[in-house]
Short mmCIF file of C-alpha atoms in Angstrom, two decimals:
data_model
loop_
_atom_site.label_atom_id
_atom_site.label_comp_id
_atom_site.label_asym_id
_atom_site.label_seq_id
_atom_site.Cartn_x
_atom_site.Cartn_y
_atom_site.Cartn_z
CA MET L 1 0.06 -0.58 0.07
CA LYS L 2 1.73 3.65 -1.27
CA LYS L 3 2.15 5.21 2.34
CA PRO L 4 0.47 9.23 2.12
CA ASN L 5 2.87 12.35 1.22
CA ILE L 6 2.68 14.58 3.98
CA VAL L 7 4.19 17.54 3.07
CA LEU L 8 4.62 20.64 5.68
CA LEU L 9 5.43 24.12 4.68
CA GLY L 10 7.34 26.38 6.17
CA ALA L 11 9.70 25.73 9.98
CA GLY L 12 8.41 29.06 11.91
CA TYR L 13 6.36 27.74 14.96
CA GLY L 14 3.97 26.00 13.47
CA GLY L 15 5.48 23.32 11.81
CA MET L 16 8.14 22.72 14.45
CA ILE L 17 6.16 21.45 16.51
CA THR L 18 3.57 19.71 13.12
CA ALA L 19 6.89 18.27 11.92
CA ALA L 20 8.12 16.85 15.71
CA ARG L 21 4.65 15.16 16.61
CA LEU L 22 3.62 13.71 13.10
CA SER L 23 7.60 12.42 13.80
CA LYS L 24 6.28 10.12 16.15
CA LYS L 25 2.77 9.69 15.13
CA VAL L 26 2.62 8.26 12.01
CA GLY L 27 6.92 7.80 11.93
CA HIS L 28 7.55 5.29 8.69
CA ASP L 29 3.52 5.49 7.82
CA ALA L 30 4.33 8.45 6.01
CA ASN L 31 6.60 10.47 4.12
CA ILE L 32 7.07 13.09 5.58
CA THR L 33 8.55 16.24 4.14
CA LEU L 34 9.28 19.46 6.02
CA VAL L 35 10.05 22.22 3.25
CA ASN L 36 11.76 25.46 4.30
CA LYS L 37 13.91 28.25 2.52
CA HIS L 38 16.48 28.18 5.29
CA ASP L 39 18.55 24.91 6.51
CA TYR L 40 17.67 26.73 10.48
CA HIS L 41 14.29 27.32 12.21
CA TYR L 42 15.08 30.75 14.24
CA GLN L 43 12.74 31.80 16.79
CA THR L 44 10.58 35.47 15.56
CA THR L 45 9.84 36.24 19.56
CA TRP L 46 13.52 37.16 20.34
CA LEU L 47 14.45 39.12 17.11
CA HIS L 48 13.61 42.61 19.03
CA GLU L 49 17.18 41.77 20.83
CA PRO L 50 19.04 40.92 18.15
CA ALA L 51 18.09 44.32 16.17
CA ALA L 52 18.96 46.81 19.14
CA GLY L 53 22.49 44.37 19.73
CA THR L 54 21.85 43.18 22.81
CA LEU L 55 21.63 39.18 22.23
CA SER L 56 23.55 37.47 19.48
CA ALA L 57 21.38 36.42 16.02
CA ASP L 58 23.11 33.28 16.20
CA ARG L 59 21.28 32.58 19.28
CA THR L 60 17.36 33.34 17.88
CA ARG L 61 18.26 30.02 15.06
CA MET L 62 18.95 26.30 15.42
CA PRO L 63 19.88 24.01 12.87
CA ILE L 64 16.41 21.88 11.58
CA ASP L 65 18.54 18.77 11.84
CA SER L 66 19.69 19.63 15.52
CA VAL L 67 16.04 18.96 16.71
CA LEU L 68 14.10 17.39 14.37
CA ASP L 69 14.53 13.66 13.36
CA LEU L 70 15.93 13.74 9.84
CA ASN L 71 15.20 10.16 9.27
CA LYS L 72 11.89 10.32 10.03
CA ILE L 73 11.63 13.61 8.35
CA ASN L 74 12.69 14.48 4.78
CA PHE L 75 14.15 18.29 4.66
CA VAL L 76 14.10 20.28 1.05
CA LYS L 77 15.66 23.33 1.55
CA ASP L 78 13.75 25.42 -0.53
CA GLU L 79 11.50 28.29 -1.17
CA VAL L 80 7.43 27.61 -2.27
CA VAL L 81 6.42 29.88 -5.20
CA GLU L 82 2.93 28.72 -5.59
CA ILE L 83 0.34 26.26 -4.26
CA LYS L 84 -1.63 23.80 -7.33
CA ARG L 85 -4.73 22.43 -4.96
CA GLU L 86 -6.42 21.38 -7.86
CA GLU L 87 -2.98 18.94 -8.75
CA LYS L 88 -2.08 18.33 -5.52
CA LYS L 89 1.25 19.96 -5.66
CA VAL L 90 3.83 22.16 -4.69
CA VAL L 91 5.68 24.70 -6.76
CA LEU L 92 9.35 25.28 -5.89
CA LYS L 93 12.03 27.45 -7.08
CA GLN L 94 14.30 23.88 -7.72
CA GLY L 95 11.10 21.53 -8.44
CA GLU L 96 7.58 19.96 -7.40
CA LEU L 97 6.11 18.50 -4.77
CA GLU L 98 2.99 15.98 -4.59
CA TYR L 99 1.11 15.84 -1.43
CA ASP L 100 -1.81 14.02 -0.44
CA TYR L 101 -2.04 16.33 3.34
CA LEU L 102 -0.43 19.56 3.20
CA VAL L 103 0.59 21.71 6.09
CA VAL L 104 0.59 25.62 5.26
CA GLY L 105 2.12 27.26 8.04
CA LEU L 106 4.50 29.98 5.79
CA GLY L 107 4.69 32.52 7.97
CA SER L 108 4.16 36.25 7.70
CA GLU L 109 5.15 39.57 5.63
CA ALA L 110 5.23 42.82 7.09
CA GLU L 111 1.86 44.64 7.23
CA THR L 112 2.01 48.37 5.36
CA PHE L 113 -1.44 49.22 5.32
CA GLY L 114 -0.86 50.88 1.70
CA VAL L 115 1.85 53.37 3.41
CA PRO L 116 3.69 54.58 0.97
CA GLY L 117 7.62 54.08 1.26
CA VAL L 118 7.76 51.07 3.89
CA HIS L 119 10.13 48.65 2.13
CA GLU L 120 12.40 50.86 0.14
CA TYR L 121 13.20 52.99 3.65
CA ALA L 122 11.98 51.06 6.29
CA TYR L 123 13.51 48.49 8.14
CA CYS L 124 10.70 45.79 8.05
CA LYS L 125 12.01 41.99 7.68
CA TRP L 126 11.79 40.66 11.38
CA THR L 127 13.87 37.36 10.20
CA VAL L 128 17.42 36.72 11.59
CA ASN L 129 19.29 38.56 8.63
CA GLY L 130 16.60 41.41 8.62
CA VAL L 131 17.22 41.94 12.46
CA ARG L 132 21.15 41.56 11.66
CA GLU L 133 20.84 44.43 9.48
CA VAL L 134 19.28 46.75 11.38
CA LYS L 135 22.10 46.13 14.79
CA GLU L 136 23.94 46.57 12.15
CA HIS L 137 22.77 50.18 10.96
CA ILE L 138 22.19 51.70 14.30
CA GLU L 139 26.09 50.83 15.35
CA TYR L 140 26.95 52.98 12.21
CA GLN L 141 24.90 56.12 12.62
CA PHE L 142 26.35 56.05 16.76
CA ALA L 143 30.38 55.74 14.82
CA LYS L 144 28.93 58.19 11.99
CA TYR L 145 27.83 60.70 14.10
CA ASN L 146 30.98 62.51 15.47
CA ASN L 147 33.03 62.36 12.48
CA LEU L 148 30.85 64.64 10.61
CA SER L 149 32.02 67.79 10.48
CA GLU L 150 28.17 69.31 11.11
CA THR L 151 25.61 67.83 13.21
CA LYS L 152 22.58 65.98 11.89
CA ASP L 153 20.82 65.01 14.54
CA GLU L 154 18.57 63.32 12.23
CA LEU L 155 21.64 59.95 11.92
CA LEU L 156 20.81 59.54 16.04
CA THR L 157 16.45 59.87 15.87
CA PHE L 158 15.18 56.52 15.78
CA ILE L 159 11.30 55.85 14.70
CA VAL L 160 9.30 53.02 15.17
CA ALA L 161 6.26 52.39 13.51
CA GLY L 162 3.87 50.76 15.50
CA ALA L 163 3.08 50.57 19.64
CA GLY L 164 2.19 46.47 19.44
CA PHE L 165 4.40 44.15 21.17
CA THR L 166 6.72 43.60 18.82
CA GLY L 167 7.59 47.77 18.18
CA ILE L 168 7.94 47.86 22.34
CA GLU L 169 10.00 45.17 23.10
CA PHE L 170 12.28 46.54 20.15
CA ILE L 171 12.04 49.77 21.74
CA GLY L 172 12.32 48.34 25.65
CA GLU L 173 15.75 46.58 23.70
CA LEU L 174 17.41 49.98 22.07
CA SER L 175 15.92 52.29 25.07
CA GLU L 176 18.31 49.66 27.13
CA ARG L 177 21.09 49.65 25.21
CA VAL L 178 21.58 53.73 24.50
CA PRO L 179 23.10 55.24 27.15
CA GLU L 180 25.76 52.15 26.52
CA LEU L 181 25.79 52.93 23.05
CA CYS L 182 26.65 56.74 23.82
CA LYS L 183 29.79 55.50 26.63
CA THR L 184 30.85 53.99 23.70
CA TYR L 185 31.17 56.81 20.60
CA ASP L 186 31.64 59.43 23.52
CA ILE L 187 28.11 61.07 22.58
CA PRO L 188 25.71 62.80 24.86
CA GLN L 189 22.71 61.28 25.83
CA GLU L 190 20.34 63.96 25.19
CA LYS L 191 21.64 64.08 21.31
CA VAL L 192 19.94 60.96 20.19
CA LYS L 193 15.53 61.06 19.94
CA MET L 194 13.52 57.91 20.21
CA TYR L 195 10.16 57.66 19.38
CA VAL L 196 7.06 54.98 18.92
CA ILE L 197 4.24 56.47 16.72
CA GLU L 198 0.90 54.43 17.04
CA ALA L 199 -2.36 55.11 14.48
CA ALA L 200 -5.15 52.91 17.20
CA PRO L 201 -5.54 55.16 20.23
CA THR L 202 -3.45 53.23 22.62
CA ALA L 203 -0.21 51.67 22.73
CA LEU L 204 0.08 47.96 23.03
CA PRO L 205 -4.00 47.91 22.05
CA GLY L 206 -6.32 45.50 23.05
CA PHE L 207 -3.63 44.88 26.46
CA ASP L 208 -4.44 45.68 30.21
CA PRO L 209 -4.73 49.75 30.64
CA GLU L 210 -2.87 49.67 34.01
CA LEU L 211 -0.20 47.52 32.41
CA VAL L 212 0.48 49.49 28.93
CA GLU L 213 0.24 52.78 31.55
CA TYR L 214 3.10 51.06 33.46
CA ALA L 215 5.32 49.90 30.05
CA MET L 216 4.79 53.68 29.14
CA ASN L 217 6.12 55.64 31.91
CA LEU L 218 9.32 53.31 32.42
CA LEU L 219 10.57 53.70 28.18
CA GLU L 220 9.51 57.21 28.56
CA SER L 221 12.08 57.92 31.53
CA ARG L 222 14.52 56.38 29.52
CA GLY L 223 13.72 58.95 26.80
CA VAL L 224 11.21 57.55 24.39
CA GLU L 225 8.58 59.88 23.17
CA PHE L 226 5.19 58.64 22.15
CA LYS L 227 2.74 59.54 19.30
CA ILE L 228 -0.57 57.84 19.84
CA ASN L 229 -3.57 58.21 17.23
CA CYS L 230 -0.98 59.22 14.51
CA PRO L 231 -0.88 57.29 11.52
CA ILE L 232 2.15 57.78 9.35
CA LYS L 233 0.94 59.18 5.70
CA GLU L 234 4.64 58.27 4.22
CA VAL L 235 8.05 57.03 4.68
CA THR L 236 10.48 58.64 3.39
CA GLU L 237 14.59 59.01 2.11
CA SER L 238 14.72 61.58 4.72
CA GLY L 239 12.15 60.25 7.61
CA VAL L 240 8.15 59.60 8.28
CA ILE L 241 5.45 61.84 7.07
CA LEU L 242 2.55 62.38 9.57
CA ALA L 243 -1.38 62.40 9.07
CA SER L 244 -1.51 65.74 10.41
CA GLY L 245 1.45 67.11 7.69
CA ASP L 246 4.08 67.03 9.99
CA GLU L 247 7.42 65.69 9.10
CA ILE L 248 10.18 63.83 11.78
CA LYS L 249 13.96 63.43 10.31
CA ALA L 250 14.94 60.18 10.92
CA GLU L 251 17.95 58.03 9.77
CA THR L 252 16.00 54.77 10.93
CA VAL L 253 12.87 53.68 10.74
CA VAL L 254 11.69 50.03 12.17
CA TRP L 255 8.39 49.12 10.84
CA ALA L 256 6.74 47.32 13.25
CA THR L 257 2.73 47.76 13.18
CA GLY L 258 1.75 44.17 12.51
CA VAL L 259 1.57 41.72 10.10
CA ARG L 260 -0.51 39.43 6.72
CA GLY L 261 0.24 36.15 6.09
CA SER L 262 2.14 35.21 3.54
CA SER L 263 1.46 36.25 -0.03
CA ILE L 264 1.65 32.94 -1.81
CA ILE L 265 -1.95 32.68 -0.43
CA GLU L 266 -3.54 34.48 -2.15
CA LYS L 267 -1.34 33.51 -5.01
CA SER L 268 -2.55 30.27 -4.95
CA GLY L 269 -6.13 31.33 -5.57
CA PHE L 270 -7.22 30.57 -1.31
CA GLU L 271 -9.44 33.17 -0.44
CA ALA L 272 -7.67 34.88 2.41
CA MET L 273 -8.09 38.80 4.37
CA ARG L 274 -4.85 40.00 4.69
CA GLY L 275 -2.97 36.41 3.44
CA ARG L 276 -5.40 34.93 6.05
CA ILE L 277 -6.81 31.83 5.30
CA LYS L 278 -9.94 31.37 7.71
CA VAL L 279 -10.12 27.83 9.06
CA GLU L 280 -12.59 25.33 9.62
CA PRO L 281 -12.82 24.85 13.45
CA ASP L 282 -10.27 21.50 12.41
CA LEU L 283 -7.31 23.59 10.85
CA ARG L 284 -8.80 23.07 7.26
CA ALA L 285 -8.53 25.59 4.25
CA PRO L 286 -12.94 25.73 3.49
CA GLY L 287 -13.77 23.67 0.40
CA HIS L 288 -10.23 21.68 1.41
CA GLU L 289 -10.06 17.98 3.03
CA ASP L 290 -6.18 17.93 2.89
CA VAL L 291 -5.10 20.83 3.49
CA PHE L 292 -4.38 22.46 7.08
CA VAL L 293 -3.60 25.47 7.79
CA ILE L 294 -1.62 27.06 10.64
CA GLY L 295 0.20 30.13 12.60
CA ASP L 296 0.60 33.05 10.71
CA CYS L 297 -1.77 31.92 7.56
CA ALA L 298 -4.51 31.20 9.44
CA LEU L 299 -7.28 33.18 10.40
CA ILE L 300 -9.36 32.25 13.41
CA ILE L 301 -11.96 34.65 14.99
CA ASN L 302 -12.42 35.14 18.95
CA GLU L 303 -16.13 34.65 19.50
CA GLU L 304 -16.42 36.53 22.38
CA ILE L 305 -15.14 39.78 21.30
CA ASN L 306 -15.63 39.16 17.41
CA ARG L 307 -12.44 39.92 16.27
CA PRO L 308 -9.50 37.44 15.42
CA TYR L 309 -7.07 36.14 17.75
CA PRO L 310 -3.41 37.71 17.25
CA PRO L 311 -1.07 35.37 14.76
CA THR L 312 1.05 33.86 17.91
CA ALA L 313 3.61 31.79 18.31
CA GLN L 314 1.72 30.30 21.78
CA ILE L 315 -1.86 30.01 19.33
CA ALA L 316 0.99 28.88 16.32
CA MET L 317 1.86 25.54 19.28
CA GLN L 318 -1.49 24.79 19.77
CA MET L 319 -2.86 24.71 16.70
CA ALA L 320 0.93 22.70 15.33
CA GLU L 321 -1.04 20.03 17.96
CA THR L 322 -4.12 19.88 16.77
CA CYS L 323 -3.34 19.37 13.06
CA ALA L 324 -0.90 16.34 13.74
CA ASN L 325 -3.70 14.72 15.42
CA ASN L 326 -6.10 15.34 13.07
CA ILE L 327 -3.94 14.39 10.00
CA LYS L 328 -3.30 11.30 11.94
CA ALA L 329 -7.18 11.01 12.55
CA LEU L 330 -7.98 11.54 8.42
CA MET L 331 -5.15 8.19 8.24
CA ASP L 332 -6.33 6.25 10.66
CA GLY L 333 -10.52 6.77 9.25
CA GLY L 334 -11.28 8.60 12.58
CA SER L 335 -12.84 12.01 13.49
CA LEU L 336 -10.97 14.98 13.52
CA GLN L 337 -10.91 17.27 16.52
CA SER L 338 -11.55 21.09 16.95
CA PHE L 339 -9.20 23.87 17.86
CA THR L 340 -9.81 26.06 20.81
CA PRO L 341 -6.76 28.19 21.40
CA GLU L 342 -6.26 28.47 24.89
CA ILE L 343 -4.49 31.99 26.24
CA LYS L 344 -2.47 30.44 28.84
CA GLY L 345 -0.98 34.37 29.46
CA THR L 346 1.17 37.08 27.40
CA VAL L 347 4.53 39.07 28.07
CA ALA L 348 5.97 41.89 26.89
CA SER L 349 9.90 42.40 27.27
CA LEU L 350 10.44 45.97 28.31
CA GLY L 351 14.57 45.98 28.16
CA GLY L 352 17.12 44.89 30.93
CA LYS L 353 15.33 43.29 33.63
CA GLU L 354 12.11 44.86 32.47
CA ALA L 355 8.00 43.29 31.37
CA ILE L 356 4.66 43.55 31.63
CA GLY L 357 2.12 40.85 31.15
CA VAL L 358 -0.85 38.49 32.14
CA VAL L 359 -0.67 34.91 33.48
CA GLY L 360 -4.13 33.53 34.09
CA SER L 361 -5.71 36.85 35.72
CA LYS L 362 -2.84 37.92 37.35
CA LYS L 363 -0.87 40.86 36.14
CA LEU L 364 2.44 41.14 36.22
CA PHE L 365 5.24 43.82 36.27
CA GLY L 366 8.78 44.48 36.22
CA SER L 367 11.10 40.71 36.91
CA THR L 368 7.98 38.95 38.03
CA ALA L 369 6.91 39.48 34.01
CA ASN L 370 10.36 39.15 32.77
CA PHE L 371 11.25 36.13 34.56
CA MET L 372 7.60 34.18 33.03
CA LYS L 373 8.76 35.94 29.42
CA LYS L 374 12.23 34.13 29.66
CA MET L 375 9.94 30.80 31.02
CA ILE L 376 7.45 30.95 28.06
CA ASP L 377 10.11 31.06 25.93
CA ASN L 378 12.08 27.82 27.30
CA ARG L 379 7.96 25.88 27.33
CA TYR L 380 8.45 26.16 23.87
CA LEU L 381 12.32 24.57 23.72
CA PHE L 382 10.43 21.67 25.72
CA LEU L 383 7.65 21.39 24.35
CA LEU L 384 10.16 20.90 20.69
CA GLY L 385 12.79 19.13 21.89
CA GLY L 386 12.53 18.42 25.57
CA PRO L 387 14.80 19.07 28.47
CA GLY L 388 17.73 18.75 26.62
CA LEU L 389 17.07 21.75 24.52
CA VAL L 390 16.54 23.89 26.62
CA LEU L 391 19.63 23.24 28.51
CA LYS L 392 21.64 24.25 25.13
CA ARG L 393 19.11 26.69 23.51
CA GLY L 394 17.45 28.22 26.68
CA LYS L 395 17.33 31.64 28.34
CA ASN L 396 18.25 31.86 32.10
CA PRO L 397 15.31 32.87 33.88
CA MET L 398 16.87 34.53 36.47
#
């Protein structure tokens, strides 16, 4: 009897956990293939640290073959071009793959909301190589400042577009590092300007107001200026133009206004909203018995507030467990389970030993929240590769 081909697209949080679980559940009863454009998996929830230069970019990534059993999983390093749903094929840059079951976990892309100039003039790639570029650029601005014949304040003006999790975590790390950079490059700290610009009426929309206030007060004490309820109209070579018509001159604009699903989704003809497919309760794409969608490409509505769940690592990992169980059930002719996210807690780091968070109904501030953030990161490593991976790759929570 022919073994079914299970093809997994993307080695993000969802793809990695799905692959790990499937290799245990179905083992040699199926041909499992994982496709990813790099031969490593990286933790997007850590990327704000190397972007600001407070952690080596290499600490955020791990070789796929060091985590997954490649005796049971065929790994293909390639880029996905298109999914041909009628033919049950995936077109790659260097070939094609046929599937019986497909798991789409292709991750996200920056959402520009139609603002011109983002891709040309802002740093918007939240990848290992993308954050390396941000770090190098920031350090170059400091190095260059004292070597110019005339003072250019925009060299040391840093704009973060978006006061969601990514923007706040990045500015937290940067504001923590600025004093050290000023000391290294012999620059008075008051020369550095840091702005967080947010179109919504509050920073960290949807987060507890008391925690938001704590975060803003802390970041303001480090010199961060917030411009809330203040949409950006355009990103230019010399900074940003606000909807009010005002311009802020800056050599550095970091774009963190949120994400959309992979453009491969729309290119492949799936019905989607901002690159995300509104999945069935069992995580399949509507009208497709054989296509599962997880992570940033999946849209699930939180019925209580009638809004989509945010595309977080926590939810992607939970989807992966359900997805693996459901593929096994399909192979065995069993019944499929519905997916309901279980939000265990949400924590945002603010740089240094500071963080804010909600775990259960408890609000956490400062070093307690920071401890919890590291525990959450380490829990993912434990789920993926057991205690060995935590010891090798984990963060010391103290």
